[in-house]
Coordinates of C-alpha atoms in Angstrom, one line a residue:
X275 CA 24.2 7.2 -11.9
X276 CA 25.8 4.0 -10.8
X277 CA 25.9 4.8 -7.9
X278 CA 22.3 6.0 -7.2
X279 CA 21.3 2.8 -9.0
X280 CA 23.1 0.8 -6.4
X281 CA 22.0 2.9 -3.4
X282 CA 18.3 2.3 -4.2
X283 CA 18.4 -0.8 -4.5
X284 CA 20.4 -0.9 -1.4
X285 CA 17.6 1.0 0.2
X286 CA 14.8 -1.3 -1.3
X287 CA 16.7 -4.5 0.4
X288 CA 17.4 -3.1 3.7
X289 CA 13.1 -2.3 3.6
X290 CA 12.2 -6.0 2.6
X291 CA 15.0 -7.0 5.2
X292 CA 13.4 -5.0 8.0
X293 CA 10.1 -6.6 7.1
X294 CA 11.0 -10.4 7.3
X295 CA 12.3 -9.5 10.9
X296 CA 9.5 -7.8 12.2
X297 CA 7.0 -10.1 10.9
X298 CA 4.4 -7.5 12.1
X299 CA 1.1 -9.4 12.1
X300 CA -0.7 -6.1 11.9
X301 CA 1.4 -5.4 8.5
X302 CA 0.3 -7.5 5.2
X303 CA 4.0 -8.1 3.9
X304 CA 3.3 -8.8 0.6
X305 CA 1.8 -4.9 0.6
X306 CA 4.8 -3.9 2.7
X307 CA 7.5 -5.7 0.2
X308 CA 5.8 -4.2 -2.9
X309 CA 5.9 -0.5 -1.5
X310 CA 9.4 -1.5 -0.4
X311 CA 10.2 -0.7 -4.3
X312 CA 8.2 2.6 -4.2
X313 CA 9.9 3.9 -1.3
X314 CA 13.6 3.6 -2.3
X315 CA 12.2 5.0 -5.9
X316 CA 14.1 2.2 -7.5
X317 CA 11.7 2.1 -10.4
X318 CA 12.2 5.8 -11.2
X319 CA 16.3 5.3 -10.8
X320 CA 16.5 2.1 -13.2
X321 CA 14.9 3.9 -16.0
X322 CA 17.4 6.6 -15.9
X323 CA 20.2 4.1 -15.3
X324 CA 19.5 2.0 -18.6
X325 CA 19.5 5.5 -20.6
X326 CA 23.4 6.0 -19.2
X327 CA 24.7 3.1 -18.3
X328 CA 27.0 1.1 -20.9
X329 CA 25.8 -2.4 -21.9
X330 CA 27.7 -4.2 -19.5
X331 CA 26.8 -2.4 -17.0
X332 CA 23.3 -2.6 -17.7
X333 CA 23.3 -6.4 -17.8
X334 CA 24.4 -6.6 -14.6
X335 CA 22.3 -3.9 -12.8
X336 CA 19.3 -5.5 -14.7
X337 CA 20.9 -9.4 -13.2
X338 CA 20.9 -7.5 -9.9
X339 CA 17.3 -6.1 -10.1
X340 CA 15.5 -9.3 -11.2
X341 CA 17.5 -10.9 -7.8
X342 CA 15.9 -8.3 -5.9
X343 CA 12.7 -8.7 -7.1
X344 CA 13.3 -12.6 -6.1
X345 CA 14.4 -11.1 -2.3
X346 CA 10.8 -8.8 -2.6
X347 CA 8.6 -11.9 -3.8
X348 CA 10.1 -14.1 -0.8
X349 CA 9.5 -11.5 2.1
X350 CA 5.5 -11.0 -0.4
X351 CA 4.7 -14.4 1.4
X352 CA 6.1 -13.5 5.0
X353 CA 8.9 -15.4 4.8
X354 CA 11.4 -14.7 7.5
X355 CA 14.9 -13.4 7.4
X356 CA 16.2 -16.4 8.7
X357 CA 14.0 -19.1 6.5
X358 CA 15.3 -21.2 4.0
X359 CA 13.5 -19.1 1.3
X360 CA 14.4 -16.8 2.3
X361 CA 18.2 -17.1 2.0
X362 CA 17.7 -19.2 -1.7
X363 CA 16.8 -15.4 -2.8
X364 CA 19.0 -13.3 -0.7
X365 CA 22.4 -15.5 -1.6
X366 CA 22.0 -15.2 -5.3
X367 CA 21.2 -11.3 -4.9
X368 CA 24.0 -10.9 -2.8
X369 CA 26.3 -12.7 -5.5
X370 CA 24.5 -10.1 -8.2
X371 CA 25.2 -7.5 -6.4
X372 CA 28.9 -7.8 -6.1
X373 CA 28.3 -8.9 -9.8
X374 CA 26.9 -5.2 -10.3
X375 CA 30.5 -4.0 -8.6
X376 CA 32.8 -5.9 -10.3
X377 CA 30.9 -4.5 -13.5
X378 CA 31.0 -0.9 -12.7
X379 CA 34.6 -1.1 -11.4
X380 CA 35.9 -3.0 -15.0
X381 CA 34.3 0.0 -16.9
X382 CA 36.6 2.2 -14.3
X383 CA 40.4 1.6 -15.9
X384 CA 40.2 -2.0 -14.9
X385 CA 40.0 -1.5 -11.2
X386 CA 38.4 -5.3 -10.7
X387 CA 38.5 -7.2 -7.9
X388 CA 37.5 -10.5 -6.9
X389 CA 36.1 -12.6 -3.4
X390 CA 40.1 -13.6 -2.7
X391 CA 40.3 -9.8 -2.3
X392 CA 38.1 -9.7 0.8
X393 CA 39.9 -13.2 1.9
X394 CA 36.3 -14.7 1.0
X395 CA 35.7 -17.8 -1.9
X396 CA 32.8 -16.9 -3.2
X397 CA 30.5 -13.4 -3.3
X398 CA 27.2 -14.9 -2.3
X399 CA 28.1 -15.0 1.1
X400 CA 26.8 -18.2 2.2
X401 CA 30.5 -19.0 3.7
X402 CA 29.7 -15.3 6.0
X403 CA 26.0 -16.3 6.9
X404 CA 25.6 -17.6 10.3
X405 CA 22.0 -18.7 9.5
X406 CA 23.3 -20.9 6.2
X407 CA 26.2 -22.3 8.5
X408 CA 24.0 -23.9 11.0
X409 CA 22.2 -25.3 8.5
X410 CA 25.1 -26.3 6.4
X411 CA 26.3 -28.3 10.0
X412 CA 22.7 -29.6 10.7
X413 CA 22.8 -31.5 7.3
X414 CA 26.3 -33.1 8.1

């Protein structure tokens, strides 16, 4: 299950993704972000995820979610993947995400891990993000 939980919500982020870079003006994103959740069935796959998952777990799927639902509101107003508000929602996400991991793989016989594992300081990936570099080196 914590895996399915993951994967749709994987699913759901790649959709909103795909709509802040098209920025289709025949498609009203703010309908498009909202059936984003529909399609990847994430509603349906949280529900059963909270009736399994341990309360650890739970809290951080749950963390995860809300940060997603941030990432959907953003690409609502037809904000673009590379806009500022766009990357305030999909940094904290991404650091939920890996939050999610790091939970699941505790509850595994302690098989944690941490950012210095992937040679990375933090899991939000602002450090990775070309778009939050530039901008990093435009304020300098």
């Amino acid at each position: 299950m914590y895996i399915e939980f993951i994967a749709a919500v994987g699913r759901c982020h790649t959709r909103l993704r795909g709509i802040a870079q098209a920025q289709d003006p025949a498609v009203d994103p703010d309908l498009a972000a909202r059936a984003a959740l529909d399609e990847a069935a994430v509603h349906e796959v949280r529900e059963r995820f909270f009736i399994d998952a341990s309360a650890d777990v739970a809290g951080a799927g749950q963390a995860m979610f809300q940060q997603l639902r941030a990432v959907q509101r953003v690409v609502g107003t037809g904000a673009t993947h590379t806009s500022p508000a766009f990357h305030d929602a999909y940094h904290p996400y991404l650091d939920m995400v890996w939050a999610y991991r790091v939970a699941v793989r505790g509850e595994l016989k302690d098989r944690t891990f941490s950012p210095a594992s992937f040679g990375w300081d933090a899991w939000d990936g602002r450090e990775r993000c070309p778009v939050c570099r530039e901008e990093l080196t435009a304020g300098a």
